[in-house]
Amino acid sequence: MALLADAAGLDWTLDHVIEQQEREFLSRQPRSAAITARARRSLAGAATSSWMIARPGTVWVSHGDGAKIYDVDGTEYVDLHGGYGRDGGRP
């Protein structure tokens, strides 16, 4: 198992780092978590598409503007997929 060292000289396993980052990510997603919980009652996998079922959790997008998209929790992302922003992937 790979070990990583931080600035304080502490060793962490990669699994530990992933777990920590997933907890941090999910803590910023309360509205997405609520939508996912509601979706579980009526959608298989709690999502409208299988690609949305991902670890650590589904990100529910509220809107896009150019090359940026925003989730329901207000987090801004760059639309590297090229299909979710304001122009929906149009060239």
mmCIF file with all atom_site columns, C-alpha atoms in Angstrom:
data_model
loop_
_atom_site.group_PDB
_atom_site.id
_atom_site.type_symbol
_atom_site.label_atom_id
_atom_site.label_alt_id
_atom_site.label_comp_id
_atom_site.label_asym_id
_atom_site.label_entity_id
_atom_site.label_seq_id
_atom_site.pdbx_PDB_ins_code
_atom_site.Cartn_x
_atom_site.Cartn_y
_atom_site.Cartn_z
_atom_site.occupancy
_atom_site.B_iso_or_equiv
_atom_site.pdbx_formal_charge
_atom_site.auth_seq_id
_atom_site.auth_comp_id
_atom_site.auth_asym_id
_atom_site.auth_atom_id
_atom_site.pdbx_PDB_model_num
ATOM 1  C CA . MET A 1 1  ? 0.000   0.000  0.000   1.00 0.00 ? 1  MET A CA 1
ATOM 2  C CA . ALA A 1 2  ? 1.373   3.410  -0.969  1.00 0.00 ? 2  ALA A CA 1
ATOM 3  C CA . LEU A 1 3  ? 2.380   5.770  1.813   1.00 0.00 ? 3  LEU A CA 1
ATOM 4  C CA . LEU A 1 4  ? 2.287   9.532  1.502   1.00 0.00 ? 4  LEU A CA 1
ATOM 5  C CA . ALA A 1 5  ? 4.046   11.998 3.784   1.00 0.00 ? 5  ALA A CA 1
ATOM 6  C CA . ASP A 1 6  ? 2.634   15.403 4.634   1.00 0.00 ? 6  ASP A CA 1
ATOM 7  C CA . ALA A 1 7  ? 4.551   18.545 5.587   1.00 0.00 ? 7  ALA A CA 1
ATOM 8  C CA . ALA A 1 8  ? 4.538   17.526 9.249   1.00 0.00 ? 8  ALA A CA 1
ATOM 9  C CA . GLY A 1 9  ? 6.213   14.230 8.382   1.00 0.00 ? 9  GLY A CA 1
ATOM 10 C CA . LEU A 1 10 ? 3.141   12.101 9.085   1.00 0.00 ? 10 LEU A CA 1
ATOM 11 C CA . ASP A 1 11 ? 2.639   9.052  6.907   1.00 0.00 ? 11 ASP A CA 1
ATOM 12 C CA . TRP A 1 12 ? -0.795  8.366  5.445   1.00 0.00 ? 12 TRP A CA 1
ATOM 13 C CA . THR A 1 13 ? -1.994  5.571  3.236   1.00 0.00 ? 13 THR A CA 1
ATOM 14 C CA . LEU A 1 14 ? -3.599  6.481  -0.057  1.00 0.00 ? 14 LEU A CA 1
ATOM 15 C CA . ASP A 1 15 ? -6.845  4.919  1.190   1.00 0.00 ? 15 ASP A CA 1
ATOM 16 C CA . HIS A 1 16 ? -6.768  7.270  4.183   1.00 0.00 ? 16 HIS A CA 1
ATOM 17 C CA . VAL A 1 17 ? -6.248  10.323 1.969   1.00 0.00 ? 17 VAL A CA 1
ATOM 18 C CA . ILE A 1 18 ? -9.117  9.287  -0.339  1.00 0.00 ? 18 ILE A CA 1
ATOM 19 C CA . GLU A 1 19 ? -11.422 8.682  2.625   1.00 0.00 ? 19 GLU A CA 1
ATOM 20 C CA . GLN A 1 20 ? -10.546 12.091 4.092   1.00 0.00 ? 20 GLN A CA 1
ATOM 21 C CA . GLN A 1 21 ? -11.128 13.898 0.784   1.00 0.00 ? 21 GLN A CA 1
ATOM 22 C CA . GLU A 1 22 ? -14.435 12.100 0.232   1.00 0.00 ? 22 GLU A CA 1
ATOM 23 C CA . ARG A 1 23 ? -15.661 13.166 3.693   1.00 0.00 ? 23 ARG A CA 1
ATOM 24 C CA . GLU A 1 24 ? -14.642 16.762 2.964   1.00 0.00 ? 24 GLU A CA 1
ATOM 25 C CA . PHE A 1 25 ? -16.369 16.697 -0.433  1.00 0.00 ? 25 PHE A CA 1
ATOM 26 C CA . LEU A 1 26 ? -19.600 15.251 0.993   1.00 0.00 ? 26 LEU A CA 1
ATOM 27 C CA . SER A 1 27 ? -19.638 17.822 3.798   1.00 0.00 ? 27 SER A CA 1
ATOM 28 C CA . ARG A 1 28 ? -19.948 20.520 1.106   1.00 0.00 ? 28 ARG A CA 1
ATOM 29 C CA . GLN A 1 29 ? -22.877 18.738 -0.598  1.00 0.00 ? 29 GLN A CA 1
ATOM 30 C CA . PRO A 1 30 ? -25.880 18.840 1.796   1.00 0.00 ? 30 PRO A CA 1
ATOM 31 C CA . ARG A 1 31 ? -28.447 19.759 -0.869  1.00 0.00 ? 31 ARG A CA 1
ATOM 32 C CA . SER A 1 32 ? -27.117 17.139 -3.287  1.00 0.00 ? 32 SER A CA 1
ATOM 33 C CA . ALA A 1 33 ? -27.336 14.563 -0.472  1.00 0.00 ? 33 ALA A CA 1
ATOM 34 C CA . ALA A 1 34 ? -30.957 15.543 0.229   1.00 0.00 ? 34 ALA A CA 1
ATOM 35 C CA . ILE A 1 35 ? -31.892 15.263 -3.464  1.00 0.00 ? 35 ILE A CA 1
ATOM 36 C CA . THR A 1 36 ? -30.166 11.876 -3.658  1.00 0.00 ? 36 THR A CA 1
ATOM 37 C CA . ALA A 1 37 ? -32.072 10.649 -0.583  1.00 0.00 ? 37 ALA A CA 1
ATOM 38 C CA . ARG A 1 38 ? -35.344 11.743 -2.162  1.00 0.00 ? 38 ARG A CA 1
ATOM 39 C CA . ALA A 1 39 ? -34.389 10.203 -5.524  1.00 0.00 ? 39 ALA A CA 1
ATOM 40 C CA . ARG A 1 40 ? -33.711 6.827  -3.874  1.00 0.00 ? 40 ARG A CA 1
ATOM 41 C CA . ARG A 1 41 ? -37.460 6.522  -3.283  1.00 0.00 ? 41 ARG A CA 1
ATOM 42 C CA . SER A 1 42 ? -38.273 6.526  -6.998  1.00 0.00 ? 42 SER A CA 1
ATOM 43 C CA . LEU A 1 43 ? -35.148 6.124  -9.170  1.00 0.00 ? 43 LEU A CA 1
ATOM 44 C CA . ALA A 1 44 ? -32.996 3.029  -9.549  1.00 0.00 ? 44 ALA A CA 1
ATOM 45 C CA . GLY A 1 45 ? -29.596 3.945  -8.123  1.00 0.00 ? 45 GLY A CA 1
ATOM 46 C CA . ALA A 1 46 ? -31.052 7.335  -7.066  1.00 0.00 ? 46 ALA A CA 1
ATOM 47 C CA . ALA A 1 47 ? -30.065 8.878  -10.396 1.00 0.00 ? 47 ALA A CA 1
ATOM 48 C CA . THR A 1 48 ? -31.442 9.491  -13.866 1.00 0.00 ? 48 THR A CA 1
ATOM 49 C CA . SER A 1 49 ? -28.416 7.951  -15.577 1.00 0.00 ? 49 SER A CA 1
ATOM 50 C CA . SER A 1 50 ? -25.901 5.280  -14.597 1.00 0.00 ? 50 SER A CA 1
ATOM 51 C CA . TRP A 1 51 ? -22.962 7.687  -15.091 1.00 0.00 ? 51 TRP A CA 1
ATOM 52 C CA . MET A 1 52 ? -24.349 9.777  -12.207 1.00 0.00 ? 52 MET A CA 1
ATOM 53 C CA . ILE A 1 53 ? -23.910 6.883  -9.781  1.00 0.00 ? 53 ILE A CA 1
ATOM 54 C CA . ALA A 1 54 ? -20.387 7.583  -8.622  1.00 0.00 ? 54 ALA A CA 1
ATOM 55 C CA . ARG A 1 55 ? -18.354 7.634  -5.475  1.00 0.00 ? 55 ARG A CA 1
ATOM 56 C CA . PRO A 1 56 ? -18.470 9.515  -3.211  1.00 0.00 ? 56 PRO A CA 1
ATOM 57 C CA . GLY A 1 57 ? -21.902 10.834 -4.229  1.00 0.00 ? 57 GLY A CA 1
ATOM 58 C CA . THR A 1 58 ? -24.039 12.303 -6.956  1.00 0.00 ? 58 THR A CA 1
ATOM 59 C CA . VAL A 1 59 ? -23.509 15.968 -7.789  1.00 0.00 ? 59 VAL A CA 1
ATOM 60 C CA . TRP A 1 60 ? -26.782 17.579 -8.847  1.00 0.00 ? 60 TRP A CA 1
ATOM 61 C CA . VAL A 1 61 ? -26.149 20.408 -11.311 1.00 0.00 ? 61 VAL A CA 1
ATOM 62 C CA . SER A 1 62 ? -28.420 23.441 -11.058 1.00 0.00 ? 62 SER A CA 1
ATOM 63 C CA . HIS A 1 63 ? -27.256 25.525 -14.009 1.00 0.00 ? 63 HIS A CA 1
ATOM 64 C CA . GLY A 1 64 ? -24.433 26.415 -16.354 1.00 0.00 ? 64 GLY A CA 1
ATOM 65 C CA . ASP A 1 65 ? -22.876 29.575 -17.691 1.00 0.00 ? 65 ASP A CA 1
ATOM 66 C CA . GLY A 1 66 ? -20.450 29.234 -20.578 1.00 0.00 ? 66 GLY A CA 1
ATOM 67 C CA . ALA A 1 67 ? -17.777 26.734 -19.614 1.00 0.00 ? 67 ALA A CA 1
ATOM 68 C CA . LYS A 1 68 ? -18.830 26.694 -15.950 1.00 0.00 ? 68 LYS A CA 1
ATOM 69 C CA . ILE A 1 69 ? -21.479 24.646 -14.213 1.00 0.00 ? 69 ILE A CA 1
ATOM 70 C CA . TYR A 1 70 ? -22.870 25.019 -10.709 1.00 0.00 ? 70 TYR A CA 1
ATOM 71 C CA . ASP A 1 71 ? -24.281 22.386 -8.414  1.00 0.00 ? 71 ASP A CA 1
ATOM 72 C CA . VAL A 1 72 ? -27.304 22.834 -6.159  1.00 0.00 ? 72 VAL A CA 1
ATOM 73 C CA . ASP A 1 73 ? -24.933 23.588 -3.275  1.00 0.00 ? 73 ASP A CA 1
ATOM 74 C CA . GLY A 1 74 ? -23.381 26.535 -5.129  1.00 0.00 ? 74 GLY A CA 1
ATOM 75 C CA . THR A 1 75 ? -20.056 24.915 -6.021  1.00 0.00 ? 75 THR A CA 1
ATOM 76 C CA . GLU A 1 76 ? -18.575 26.090 -9.317  1.00 0.00 ? 76 GLU A CA 1
ATOM 77 C CA . TYR A 1 77 ? -16.968 23.576 -11.694 1.00 0.00 ? 77 TYR A CA 1
ATOM 78 C CA . VAL A 1 78 ? -15.305 23.884 -15.102 1.00 0.00 ? 78 VAL A CA 1
ATOM 79 C CA . ASP A 1 79 ? -17.294 21.872 -17.651 1.00 0.00 ? 79 ASP A CA 1
ATOM 80 C CA . LEU A 1 80 ? -14.503 19.700 -19.032 1.00 0.00 ? 80 LEU A CA 1
ATOM 81 C CA . HIS A 1 81 ? -17.113 17.387 -20.541 1.00 0.00 ? 81 HIS A CA 1
ATOM 82 C CA . GLY A 1 82 ? -18.274 20.187 -22.820 1.00 0.00 ? 82 GLY A CA 1
ATOM 83 C CA . GLY A 1 83 ? -21.933 19.314 -22.551 1.00 0.00 ? 83 GLY A CA 1
ATOM 84 C CA . TYR A 1 84 ? -23.332 20.750 -19.356 1.00 0.00 ? 84 TYR A CA 1
ATOM 85 C CA . GLY A 1 85 ? -22.670 24.485 -19.558 1.00 0.00 ? 85 GLY A CA 1
ATOM 86 C CA . ARG A 1 86 ? -24.929 27.193 -20.903 1.00 0.00 ? 86 ARG A CA 1
ATOM 87 C CA . ASP A 1 87 ? -24.343 26.162 -24.500 1.00 0.00 ? 87 ASP A CA 1
ATOM 88 C CA . GLY A 1 88 ? -24.934 22.452 -23.875 1.00 0.00 ? 88 GLY A CA 1
ATOM 89 C CA . GLY A 1 89 ? -21.773 21.401 -25.704 1.00 0.00 ? 89 GLY A CA 1
ATOM 90 C CA . ARG A 1 90 ? -22.419 23.371 -28.862 1.00 0.00 ? 90 ARG A CA 1
ATOM 91 C CA . PRO A 1 91 ? -19.238 24.540 -30.650 1.00 0.00 ? 91 PRO A CA 1
#
